[in-house]
PDB file of C-alpha atoms in Angstrom:
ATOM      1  CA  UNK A   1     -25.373 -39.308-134.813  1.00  0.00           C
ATOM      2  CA  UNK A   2     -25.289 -35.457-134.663  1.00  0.00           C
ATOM      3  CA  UNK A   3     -24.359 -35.126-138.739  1.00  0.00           C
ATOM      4  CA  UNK A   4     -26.963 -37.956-139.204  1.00  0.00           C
ATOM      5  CA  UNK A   5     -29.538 -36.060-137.455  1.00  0.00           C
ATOM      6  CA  UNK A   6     -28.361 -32.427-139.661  1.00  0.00           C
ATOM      7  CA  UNK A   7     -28.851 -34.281-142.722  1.00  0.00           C
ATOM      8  CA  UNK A   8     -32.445 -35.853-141.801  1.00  0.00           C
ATOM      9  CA  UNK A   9     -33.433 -32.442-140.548  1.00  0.00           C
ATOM     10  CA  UNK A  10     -32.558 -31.393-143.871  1.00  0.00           C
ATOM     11  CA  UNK A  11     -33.926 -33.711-145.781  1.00  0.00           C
ATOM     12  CA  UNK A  12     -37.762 -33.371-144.698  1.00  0.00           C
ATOM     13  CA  UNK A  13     -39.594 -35.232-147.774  1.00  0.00           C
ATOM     14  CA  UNK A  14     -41.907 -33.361-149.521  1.00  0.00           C
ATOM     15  CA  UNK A  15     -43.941 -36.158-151.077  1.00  0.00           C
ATOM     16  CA  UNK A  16     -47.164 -37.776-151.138  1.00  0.00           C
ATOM     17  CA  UNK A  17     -48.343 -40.601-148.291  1.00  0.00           C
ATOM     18  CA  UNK A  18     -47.946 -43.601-149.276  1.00  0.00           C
ATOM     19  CA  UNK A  19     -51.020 -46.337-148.137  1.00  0.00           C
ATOM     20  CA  UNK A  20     -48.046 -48.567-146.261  1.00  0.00           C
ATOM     21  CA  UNK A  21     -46.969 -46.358-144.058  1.00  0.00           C
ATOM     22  CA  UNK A  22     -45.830 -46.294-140.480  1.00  0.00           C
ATOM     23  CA  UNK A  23     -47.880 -43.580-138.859  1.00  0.00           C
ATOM     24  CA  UNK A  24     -49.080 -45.909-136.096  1.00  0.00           C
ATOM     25  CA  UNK A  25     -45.391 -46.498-135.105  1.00  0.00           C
ATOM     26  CA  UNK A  26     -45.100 -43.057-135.857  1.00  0.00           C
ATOM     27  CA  UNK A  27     -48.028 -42.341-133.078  1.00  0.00           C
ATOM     28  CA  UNK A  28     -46.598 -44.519-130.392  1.00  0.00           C
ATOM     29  CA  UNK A  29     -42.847 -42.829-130.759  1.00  0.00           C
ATOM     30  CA  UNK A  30     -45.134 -39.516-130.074  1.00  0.00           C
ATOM     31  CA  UNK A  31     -46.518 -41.082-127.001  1.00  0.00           C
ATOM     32  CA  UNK A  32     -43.035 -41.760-125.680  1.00  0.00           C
ATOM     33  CA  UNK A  33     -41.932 -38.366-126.450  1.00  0.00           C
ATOM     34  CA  UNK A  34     -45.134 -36.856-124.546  1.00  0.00           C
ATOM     35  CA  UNK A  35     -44.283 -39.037-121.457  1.00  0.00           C
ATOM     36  CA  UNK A  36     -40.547 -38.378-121.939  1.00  0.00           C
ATOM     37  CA  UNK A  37     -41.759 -34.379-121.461  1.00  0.00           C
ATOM     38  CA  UNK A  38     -43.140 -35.201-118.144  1.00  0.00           C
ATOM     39  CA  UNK A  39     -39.518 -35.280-116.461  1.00  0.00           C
ATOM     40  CA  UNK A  40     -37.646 -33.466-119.161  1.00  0.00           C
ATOM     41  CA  UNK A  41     -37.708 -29.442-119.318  1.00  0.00           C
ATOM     42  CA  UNK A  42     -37.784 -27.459-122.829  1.00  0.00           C
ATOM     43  CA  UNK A  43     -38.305 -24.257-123.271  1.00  0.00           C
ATOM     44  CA  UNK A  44     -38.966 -23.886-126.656  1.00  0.00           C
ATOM     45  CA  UNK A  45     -41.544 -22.366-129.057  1.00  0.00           C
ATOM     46  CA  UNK A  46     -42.400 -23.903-131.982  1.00  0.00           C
ATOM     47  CA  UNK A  47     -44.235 -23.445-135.665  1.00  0.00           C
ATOM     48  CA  UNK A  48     -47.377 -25.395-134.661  1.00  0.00           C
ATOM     49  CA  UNK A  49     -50.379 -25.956-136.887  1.00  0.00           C
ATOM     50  CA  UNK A  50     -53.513 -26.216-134.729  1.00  0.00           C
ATOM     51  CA  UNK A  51     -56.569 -26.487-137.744  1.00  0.00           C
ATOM     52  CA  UNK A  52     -54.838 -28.515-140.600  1.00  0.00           C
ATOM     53  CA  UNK A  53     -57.185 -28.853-142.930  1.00  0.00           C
ATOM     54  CA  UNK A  54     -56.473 -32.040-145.037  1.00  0.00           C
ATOM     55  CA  UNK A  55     -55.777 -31.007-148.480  1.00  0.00           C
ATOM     56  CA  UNK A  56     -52.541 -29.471-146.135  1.00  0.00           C
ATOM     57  CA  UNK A  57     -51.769 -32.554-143.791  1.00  0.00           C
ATOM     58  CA  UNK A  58     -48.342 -33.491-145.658  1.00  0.00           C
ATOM     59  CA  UNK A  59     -47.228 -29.510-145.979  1.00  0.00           C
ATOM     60  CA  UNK A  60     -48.228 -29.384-142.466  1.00  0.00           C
ATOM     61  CA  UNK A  61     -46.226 -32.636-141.217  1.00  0.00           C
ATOM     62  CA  UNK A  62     -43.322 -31.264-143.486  1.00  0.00           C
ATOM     63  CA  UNK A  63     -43.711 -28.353-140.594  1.00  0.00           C
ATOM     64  CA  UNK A  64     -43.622 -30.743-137.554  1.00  0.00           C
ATOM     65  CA  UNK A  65     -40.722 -32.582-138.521  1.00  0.00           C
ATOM     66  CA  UNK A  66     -38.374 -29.780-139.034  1.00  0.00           C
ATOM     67  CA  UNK A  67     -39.593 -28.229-135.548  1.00  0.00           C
ATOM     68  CA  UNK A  68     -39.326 -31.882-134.255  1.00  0.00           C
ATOM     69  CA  UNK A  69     -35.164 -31.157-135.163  1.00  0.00           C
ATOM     70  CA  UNK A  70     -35.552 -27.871-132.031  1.00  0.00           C
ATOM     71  CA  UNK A  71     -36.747 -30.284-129.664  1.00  0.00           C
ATOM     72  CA  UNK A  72     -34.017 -32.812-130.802  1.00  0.00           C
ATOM     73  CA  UNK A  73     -31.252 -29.746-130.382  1.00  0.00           C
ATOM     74  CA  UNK A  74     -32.514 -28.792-126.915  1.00  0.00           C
ATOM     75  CA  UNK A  75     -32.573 -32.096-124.860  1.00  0.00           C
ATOM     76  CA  UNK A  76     -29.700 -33.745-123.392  1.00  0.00           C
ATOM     77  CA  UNK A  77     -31.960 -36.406-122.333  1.00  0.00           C
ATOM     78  CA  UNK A  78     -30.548 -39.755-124.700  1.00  0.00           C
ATOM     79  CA  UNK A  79     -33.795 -41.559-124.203  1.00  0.00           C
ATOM     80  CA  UNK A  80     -35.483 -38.004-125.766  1.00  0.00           C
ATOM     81  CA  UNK A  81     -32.868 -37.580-128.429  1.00  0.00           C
ATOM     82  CA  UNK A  82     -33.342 -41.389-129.368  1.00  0.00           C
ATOM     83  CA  UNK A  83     -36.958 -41.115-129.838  1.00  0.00           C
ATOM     84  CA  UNK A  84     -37.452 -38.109-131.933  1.00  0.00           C
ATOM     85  CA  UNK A  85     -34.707 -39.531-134.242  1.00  0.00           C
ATOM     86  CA  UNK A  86     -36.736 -42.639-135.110  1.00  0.00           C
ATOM     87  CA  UNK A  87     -39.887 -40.939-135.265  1.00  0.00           C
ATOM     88  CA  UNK A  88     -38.596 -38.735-137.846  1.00  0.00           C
ATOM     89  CA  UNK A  89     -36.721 -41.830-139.639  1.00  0.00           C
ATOM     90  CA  UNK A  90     -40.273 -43.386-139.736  1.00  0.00           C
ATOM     91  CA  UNK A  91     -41.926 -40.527-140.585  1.00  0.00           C
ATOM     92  CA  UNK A  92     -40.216 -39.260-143.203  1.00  0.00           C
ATOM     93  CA  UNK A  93     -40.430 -43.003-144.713  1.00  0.00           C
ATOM     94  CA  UNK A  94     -44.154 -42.618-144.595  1.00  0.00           C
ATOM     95  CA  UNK A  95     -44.296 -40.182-146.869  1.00  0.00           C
ATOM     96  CA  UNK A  96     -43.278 -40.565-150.562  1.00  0.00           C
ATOM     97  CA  UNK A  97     -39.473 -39.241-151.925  1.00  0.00           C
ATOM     98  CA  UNK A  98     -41.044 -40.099-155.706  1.00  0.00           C
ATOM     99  CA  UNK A  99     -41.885 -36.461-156.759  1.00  0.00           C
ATOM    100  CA  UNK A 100     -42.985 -33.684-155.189  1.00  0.00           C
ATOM    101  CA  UNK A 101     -46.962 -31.994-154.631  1.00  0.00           C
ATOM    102  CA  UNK A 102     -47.991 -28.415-154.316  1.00  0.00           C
ATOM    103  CA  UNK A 103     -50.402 -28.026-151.634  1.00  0.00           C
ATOM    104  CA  UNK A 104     -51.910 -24.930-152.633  1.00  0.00           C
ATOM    105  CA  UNK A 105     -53.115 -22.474-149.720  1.00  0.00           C
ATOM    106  CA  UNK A 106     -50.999 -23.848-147.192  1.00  0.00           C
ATOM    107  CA  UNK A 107     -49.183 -21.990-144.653  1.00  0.00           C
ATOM    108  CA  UNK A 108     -45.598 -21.757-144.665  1.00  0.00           C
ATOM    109  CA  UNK A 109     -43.551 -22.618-141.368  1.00  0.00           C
ATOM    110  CA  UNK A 110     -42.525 -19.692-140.542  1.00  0.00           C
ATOM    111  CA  UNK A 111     -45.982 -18.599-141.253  1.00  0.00           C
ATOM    112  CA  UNK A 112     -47.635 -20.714-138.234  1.00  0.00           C
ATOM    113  CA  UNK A 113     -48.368 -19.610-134.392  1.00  0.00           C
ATOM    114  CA  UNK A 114     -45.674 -20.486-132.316  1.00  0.00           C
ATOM    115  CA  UNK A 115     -46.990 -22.205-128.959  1.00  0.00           C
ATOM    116  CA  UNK A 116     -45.024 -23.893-126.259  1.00  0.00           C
ATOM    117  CA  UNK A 117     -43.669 -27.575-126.394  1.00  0.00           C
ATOM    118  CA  UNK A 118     -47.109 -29.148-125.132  1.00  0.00           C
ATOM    119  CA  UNK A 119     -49.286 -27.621-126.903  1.00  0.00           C
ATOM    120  CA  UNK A 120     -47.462 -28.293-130.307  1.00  0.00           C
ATOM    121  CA  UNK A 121     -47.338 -32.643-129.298  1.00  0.00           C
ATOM    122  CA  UNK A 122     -50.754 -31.726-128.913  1.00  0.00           C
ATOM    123  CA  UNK A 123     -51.448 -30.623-132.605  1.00  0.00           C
ATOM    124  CA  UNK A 124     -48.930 -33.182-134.047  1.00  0.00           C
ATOM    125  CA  UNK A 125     -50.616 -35.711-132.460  1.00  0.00           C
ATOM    126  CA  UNK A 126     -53.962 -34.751-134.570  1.00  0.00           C
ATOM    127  CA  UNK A 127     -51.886 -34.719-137.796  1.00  0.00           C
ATOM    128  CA  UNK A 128     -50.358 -37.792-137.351  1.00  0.00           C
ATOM    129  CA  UNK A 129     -54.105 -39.489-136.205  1.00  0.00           C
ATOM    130  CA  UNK A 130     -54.794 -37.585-140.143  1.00  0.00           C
ATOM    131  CA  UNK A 131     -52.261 -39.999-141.651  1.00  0.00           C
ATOM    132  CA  UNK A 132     -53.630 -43.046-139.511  1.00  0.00           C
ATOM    133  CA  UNK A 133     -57.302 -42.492-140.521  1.00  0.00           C
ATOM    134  CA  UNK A 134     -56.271 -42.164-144.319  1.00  0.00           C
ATOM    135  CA  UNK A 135     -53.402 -44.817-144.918  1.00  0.00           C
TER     136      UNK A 135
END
């Protein structure tokens, strides 16, 4: 599961959404994950976008799915470890491996704030309600 997990974290699609995707599924595996952080511990800071403006939203998810990998890395919780995995599984089959899109004006990553564990579920959760309102 660990090289599994390397190579997904790797392998972050860079394509367009497609109108059948999971981002509902997607949403409720983000829900677990913010009640899962009620008993579970990180201390991490991560790349967050807080104001992603749409013509942005996949560069931007791109961004939350590779960070998604730190909180992945730092729990030892299996229940955590499980849920981030299929988010990013169903997340990363949302979005379309046919080509790739330049988003142009987007930030980069390692360009974004970095803000604590909570406040980045926070922001992801707005992306990912993006997706929902335009599939």
């Amino acid at each position: 599961m660990v090289w599994e997990m390397v190579d997904l974290c790797n392998c972050v699609s860079a394509g367009l959404p497609k109108t059948e995707a999971n981002w509902q599924h997607v949403a409720s595996d983000l829900k677990r994950i913010e009640s899962l952080m009620q008993s579970i511990h990180i201390d991490a800071t991560l790349y967050t976008e807080s104001d992603v403006r749409p013509s942005c939203k996949v560069t931007a998810m791109k961004c939350f799915l590779l960070e998604l990998c730190v909180i992945y890395q730092e729990s030892n919780n299996m229940d955590m470890k499980d849920t981030v995995y299929n988010l990013i599984l169903l997340a990363n089959s949302s979005l379309s491996s046919n080509g790739t899109i330049t988003e142009s004006g987007c930030k980069e990553c390692e360009e974004l704030e970095e803000k604590n564990v909570k406040e980045f579920l926070r922001s992801f959760r707005h992306i990912v309600q993006m997706f929902i309102n335009t599939s």
